[in-house]
mmCIF file with all atom_site columns, C-alpha atoms in Angstrom:
data_model
loop_
_atom_site.group_PDB
_atom_site.id
_atom_site.type_symbol
_atom_site.label_atom_id
_atom_site.label_alt_id
_atom_site.label_comp_id
_atom_site.label_asym_id
_atom_site.label_entity_id
_atom_site.label_seq_id
_atom_site.pdbx_PDB_ins_code
_atom_site.Cartn_x
_atom_site.Cartn_y
_atom_site.Cartn_z
_atom_site.occupancy
_atom_site.B_iso_or_equiv
_atom_site.pdbx_formal_charge
_atom_site.auth_seq_id
_atom_site.auth_comp_id
_atom_site.auth_asym_id
_atom_site.auth_atom_id
_atom_site.pdbx_PDB_model_num
ATOM 1   C CA . MET A 1 1   ? -5.087  1.585  -0.367 1.00 93.00 ? 1105 MET A CA 1
ATOM 2   C CA . LYS A 1 2   ? -6.814  4.787  0.760  1.00 95.00 ? 1106 LYS A CA 1
ATOM 3   C CA . VAL A 1 3   ? -3.517  6.429  1.696  1.00 96.00 ? 1107 VAL A CA 1
ATOM 4   C CA . ARG A 1 4   ? -1.984  5.344  -1.628 1.00 96.00 ? 1108 ARG A CA 1
ATOM 5   C CA . ARG A 1 5   ? -4.868  6.916  -3.515 1.00 97.00 ? 1109 ARG A CA 1
ATOM 6   C CA . LEU A 1 6   ? -4.441  10.131 -1.525 1.00 97.00 ? 1110 LEU A CA 1
ATOM 7   C CA . THR A 1 7   ? -0.685  10.329 -2.119 1.00 96.00 ? 1111 THR A CA 1
ATOM 8   C CA . ARG A 1 8   ? -1.075  9.551  -5.819 1.00 96.00 ? 1112 ARG A CA 1
ATOM 9   C CA . GLN A 1 9   ? -3.447  12.470 -6.137 1.00 96.00 ? 1113 GLN A CA 1
ATOM 10  C CA . TYR A 1 10  ? -1.879  15.001 -3.716 1.00 96.00 ? 1114 TYR A CA 1
ATOM 11  C CA . GLY A 1 11  ? 1.644   13.776 -3.065 1.00 95.00 ? 1115 GLY A CA 1
ATOM 12  C CA . PHE A 1 12  ? 3.300   13.660 0.303  1.00 94.00 ? 1116 PHE A CA 1
ATOM 13  C CA . PHE A 1 13  ? 2.016   17.142 1.114  1.00 92.00 ? 1117 PHE A CA 1
ATOM 14  C CA . GLY A 1 14  ? -1.498  15.719 1.008  1.00 95.00 ? 1118 GLY A CA 1
ATOM 15  C CA . TYR A 1 15  ? -0.463  12.796 3.195  1.00 96.00 ? 1119 TYR A CA 1
ATOM 16  C CA . SER A 1 16  ? 1.222   15.069 5.736  1.00 94.00 ? 1120 SER A CA 1
ATOM 17  C CA . ILE A 1 17  ? -1.926  17.200 6.010  1.00 93.00 ? 1121 ILE A CA 1
ATOM 18  C CA . TYR A 1 18  ? -4.002  14.066 6.555  1.00 96.00 ? 1122 TYR A CA 1
ATOM 19  C CA . ARG A 1 19  ? -1.616  12.781 9.273  1.00 95.00 ? 1123 ARG A CA 1
ATOM 20  C CA . TYR A 1 20  ? -1.547  16.189 10.948 1.00 92.00 ? 1124 TYR A CA 1
ATOM 21  C CA . LEU A 1 21  ? -5.349  16.258 11.123 1.00 93.00 ? 1125 LEU A CA 1
ATOM 22  C CA . VAL A 1 22  ? -5.505  12.732 12.569 1.00 95.00 ? 1126 VAL A CA 1
ATOM 23  C CA . ASN A 1 23  ? -2.783  13.516 15.115 1.00 93.00 ? 1127 ASN A CA 1
ATOM 24  C CA . GLU A 1 24  ? -4.412  16.807 16.072 1.00 91.00 ? 1128 GLU A CA 1
ATOM 25  C CA . THR A 1 25  ? -7.716  15.016 16.670 1.00 92.00 ? 1129 THR A CA 1
ATOM 26  C CA . LEU A 1 26  ? -6.179  12.436 18.993 1.00 89.00 ? 1130 LEU A CA 1
ATOM 27  C CA . HIS A 1 27  ? -3.867  14.986 20.644 1.00 89.00 ? 1131 HIS A CA 1
ATOM 28  C CA . ASN A 1 28  ? -6.919  17.048 21.542 1.00 88.00 ? 1132 ASN A CA 1
ATOM 29  C CA . GLY A 1 29  ? -8.371  13.993 23.257 1.00 86.00 ? 1133 GLY A CA 1
ATOM 30  C CA . SER A 1 30  ? -11.220 13.735 20.792 1.00 89.00 ? 1134 SER A CA 1
ATOM 31  C CA . TYR A 1 31  ? -12.739 11.430 18.212 1.00 92.00 ? 1135 TYR A CA 1
ATOM 32  C CA . LEU A 1 32  ? -13.644 14.307 15.867 1.00 93.00 ? 1136 LEU A CA 1
ATOM 33  C CA . LEU A 1 33  ? -11.830 17.426 14.651 1.00 93.00 ? 1137 LEU A CA 1
ATOM 34  C CA . LEU A 1 34  ? -14.022 20.338 13.662 1.00 92.00 ? 1138 LEU A CA 1
ATOM 35  C CA . TRP A 1 35  ? -13.012 21.683 10.294 1.00 90.00 ? 1139 TRP A CA 1
ATOM 36  C CA . CYS A 1 36  ? -12.740 25.452 9.975  1.00 84.00 ? 1140 CYS A CA 1
ATOM 37  C CA . GLU A 1 37  ? -10.520 28.041 8.377  1.00 80.00 ? 1141 GLU A CA 1
ATOM 38  C CA . GLU A 1 38  ? -8.379  28.219 11.523 1.00 80.00 ? 1142 GLU A CA 1
ATOM 39  C CA . THR A 1 39  ? -7.611  24.501 11.229 1.00 76.00 ? 1143 THR A CA 1
ATOM 40  C CA . ALA A 1 40  ? -6.366  25.092 7.687  1.00 75.00 ? 1144 ALA A CA 1
ATOM 41  C CA . GLN A 1 41  ? -4.134  28.045 8.638  1.00 77.00 ? 1145 GLN A CA 1
ATOM 42  C CA . TYR A 1 42  ? -1.494  25.832 10.252 1.00 75.00 ? 1146 TYR A CA 1
ATOM 43  C CA . TRP A 1 43  ? -0.053  24.985 6.857  1.00 75.00 ? 1147 TRP A CA 1
ATOM 44  C CA . ASN A 1 44  ? 1.953   27.300 4.667  1.00 76.00 ? 1148 ASN A CA 1
ATOM 45  C CA . ALA A 1 45  ? -0.573  26.789 1.895  1.00 80.00 ? 1149 ALA A CA 1
ATOM 46  C CA . SER A 1 46  ? -3.710  28.416 0.651  1.00 86.00 ? 1150 SER A CA 1
ATOM 47  C CA . LEU A 1 47  ? -7.025  27.601 2.266  1.00 88.00 ? 1151 LEU A CA 1
ATOM 48  C CA . GLU A 1 48  ? -8.173  26.333 -1.130 1.00 91.00 ? 1152 GLU A CA 1
ATOM 49  C CA . ASP A 1 49  ? -5.271  23.858 -1.373 1.00 90.00 ? 1153 ASP A CA 1
ATOM 50  C CA . VAL A 1 50  ? -5.810  22.487 2.131  1.00 91.00 ? 1154 VAL A CA 1
ATOM 51  C CA . THR A 1 51  ? -9.580  22.305 1.594  1.00 92.00 ? 1155 THR A CA 1
ATOM 52  C CA . ARG A 1 52  ? -9.009  20.427 -1.670 1.00 94.00 ? 1156 ARG A CA 1
ATOM 53  C CA . ILE A 1 53  ? -6.825  17.884 0.167  1.00 95.00 ? 1157 ILE A CA 1
ATOM 54  C CA . VAL A 1 54  ? -9.401  17.473 2.961  1.00 95.00 ? 1158 VAL A CA 1
ATOM 55  C CA . ASN A 1 55  ? -12.047 16.850 0.308  1.00 96.00 ? 1159 ASN A CA 1
ATOM 56  C CA . GLY A 1 56  ? -9.677  14.325 -1.288 1.00 97.00 ? 1160 GLY A CA 1
ATOM 57  C CA . CYS A 1 57  ? -9.337  12.565 2.084  1.00 97.00 ? 1161 CYS A CA 1
ATOM 58  C CA . ILE A 1 58  ? -13.114 12.354 2.240  1.00 97.00 ? 1162 ILE A CA 1
ATOM 59  C CA . GLN A 1 59  ? -13.391 11.100 -1.351 1.00 97.00 ? 1163 GLN A CA 1
ATOM 60  C CA . VAL A 1 60  ? -10.952 8.234  -0.770 1.00 97.00 ? 1164 VAL A CA 1
ATOM 61  C CA . GLY A 1 61  ? -12.641 7.331  2.519  1.00 96.00 ? 1165 GLY A CA 1
ATOM 62  C CA . LEU A 1 62  ? -10.019 8.476  5.028  1.00 97.00 ? 1166 LEU A CA 1
ATOM 63  C CA . PHE A 1 63  ? -12.605 10.746 6.678  1.00 97.00 ? 1167 PHE A CA 1
ATOM 64  C CA . ASN A 1 64  ? -16.334 10.072 6.936  1.00 96.00 ? 1168 ASN A CA 1
ATOM 65  C CA . ASP A 1 65  ? -18.353 12.051 4.384  1.00 96.00 ? 1169 ASP A CA 1
ATOM 66  C CA . GLU A 1 66  ? -21.681 12.005 6.241  1.00 94.00 ? 1170 GLU A CA 1
ATOM 67  C CA . LEU A 1 67  ? -20.330 13.387 9.521  1.00 94.00 ? 1171 LEU A CA 1
ATOM 68  C CA . PHE A 1 68  ? -18.348 15.998 7.630  1.00 95.00 ? 1172 PHE A CA 1
ATOM 69  C CA . ARG A 1 69  ? -21.465 17.217 5.828  1.00 94.00 ? 1173 ARG A CA 1
ATOM 70  C CA . LYS A 1 70  ? -23.570 17.168 9.019  1.00 92.00 ? 1174 LYS A CA 1
ATOM 71  C CA . HIS A 1 71  ? -21.133 18.597 11.572 1.00 89.00 ? 1175 HIS A CA 1
ATOM 72  C CA . TRP A 1 72  ? -18.052 19.815 9.642  1.00 93.00 ? 1176 TRP A CA 1
ATOM 73  C CA . GLY A 1 73  ? -16.199 17.167 11.626 1.00 93.00 ? 1177 GLY A CA 1
ATOM 74  C CA . LEU A 1 74  ? -13.295 15.073 10.442 1.00 96.00 ? 1178 LEU A CA 1
ATOM 75  C CA . THR A 1 75  ? -13.335 11.529 11.785 1.00 96.00 ? 1179 THR A CA 1
ATOM 76  C CA . SER A 1 76  ? -13.168 7.915  10.729 1.00 95.00 ? 1180 SER A CA 1
ATOM 77  C CA . ALA A 1 77  ? -13.766 4.501  12.239 1.00 94.00 ? 1181 ALA A CA 1
ATOM 78  C CA . ASP A 1 78  ? -9.996  4.179  12.805 1.00 93.00 ? 1182 ASP A CA 1
ATOM 79  C CA . ILE A 1 79  ? -9.776  7.522  14.618 1.00 93.00 ? 1183 ILE A CA 1
ATOM 80  C CA . GLN A 1 80  ? -12.733 6.600  16.778 1.00 94.00 ? 1184 GLN A CA 1
ATOM 81  C CA . ARG A 1 81  ? -11.279 3.170  17.577 1.00 91.00 ? 1185 ARG A CA 1
ATOM 82  C CA . ASN A 1 82  ? -7.934  4.739  18.549 1.00 89.00 ? 1186 ASN A CA 1
ATOM 83  C CA . TYR A 1 83  ? -9.731  7.305  20.705 1.00 89.00 ? 1187 TYR A CA 1
ATOM 84  C CA . MET A 1 84  ? -11.764 4.661  22.559 1.00 87.00 ? 1188 MET A CA 1
ATOM 85  C CA . ASP A 1 85  ? -8.723  2.370  22.972 1.00 86.00 ? 1189 ASP A CA 1
ATOM 86  C CA . HIS A 1 86  ? -6.796  5.249  24.532 1.00 81.00 ? 1190 HIS A CA 1
ATOM 87  C CA . VAL A 1 87  ? -9.663  6.281  26.806 1.00 81.00 ? 1191 VAL A CA 1
ATOM 88  C CA . ARG A 1 88  ? -10.181 2.699  27.995 1.00 80.00 ? 1192 ARG A CA 1
ATOM 89  C CA . SER A 1 89  ? -6.503  1.886  28.464 1.00 79.00 ? 1193 SER A CA 1
ATOM 90  C CA . CYS A 1 90  ? -5.974  4.994  30.575 1.00 76.00 ? 1194 CYS A CA 1
ATOM 91  C CA . GLY A 1 91  ? -9.128  4.382  32.615 1.00 71.00 ? 1195 GLY A CA 1
ATOM 92  C CA . MET A 1 92  ? -10.517 7.782  31.613 1.00 67.00 ? 1196 MET A CA 1
ATOM 93  C CA . LEU A 1 93  ? -14.096 6.896  30.611 1.00 64.00 ? 1197 LEU A CA 1
ATOM 94  C CA . SER A 1 94  ? -15.476 9.175  33.324 1.00 61.00 ? 1198 SER A CA 1
ATOM 95  C CA . ARG A 1 95  ? -13.366 12.114 32.104 1.00 66.00 ? 1199 ARG A CA 1
ATOM 96  C CA . TYR A 1 96  ? -13.760 11.512 28.374 1.00 64.00 ? 1200 TYR A CA 1
ATOM 97  C CA . PRO A 1 97  ? -17.208 10.283 27.472 1.00 68.00 ? 1201 PRO A CA 1
ATOM 98  C CA . GLY A 1 98  ? -17.871 7.722  24.787 1.00 76.00 ? 1202 GLY A CA 1
ATOM 99  C CA . ILE A 1 99  ? -18.766 8.623  21.245 1.00 84.00 ? 1203 ILE A CA 1
ATOM 100 C CA . PRO A 1 100 ? -22.398 9.724  20.794 1.00 82.00 ? 1204 PRO A CA 1
ATOM 101 C CA . LYS A 1 101 ? -24.455 7.138  18.875 1.00 84.00 ? 1205 LYS A CA 1
ATOM 102 C CA . GLU A 1 102 ? -25.212 9.583  16.038 1.00 82.00 ? 1206 GLU A CA 1
ATOM 103 C CA . SER A 1 103 ? -21.473 10.045 15.435 1.00 85.00 ? 1207 SER A CA 1
ATOM 104 C CA . GLU A 1 104 ? -20.334 6.479  16.032 1.00 87.00 ? 1208 GLU A CA 1
ATOM 105 C CA . LEU A 1 105 ? -18.790 4.686  13.062 1.00 88.00 ? 1209 LEU A CA 1
ATOM 106 C CA . SER A 1 106 ? -18.117 0.985  12.834 1.00 69.00 ? 1210 SER A CA 1
ATOM 107 C CA . ALA A 1 107 ? -14.728 -0.178 11.668 1.00 50.00 ? 1211 ALA A CA 1
ATOM 108 C CA . SER A 1 108 ? -14.634 -0.948 7.988  1.00 42.00 ? 1212 SER A CA 1
#
């Protein structure tokens, strides 16, 4: 439902930005992607357009609003679950620490 709401509002361009941000987070071996102008420059679009789509992702609940406002970080319970599943399955808990309690989200 969240993805449908995003694509209704921003089309497949909005969805592809969302998927890129999720993939970039997990590719970096993290549970959170810091949002900055450099992150937005990957796309052949204006910073305003990409920022509007990120805000749309937050509004529909694809990214957590509270952690974004506090830390400028993009994350969700699903991203965090995927991160921890990967860390556990690869036996890398010593290399990649768990998620700090103040950033931990429960699956919804």
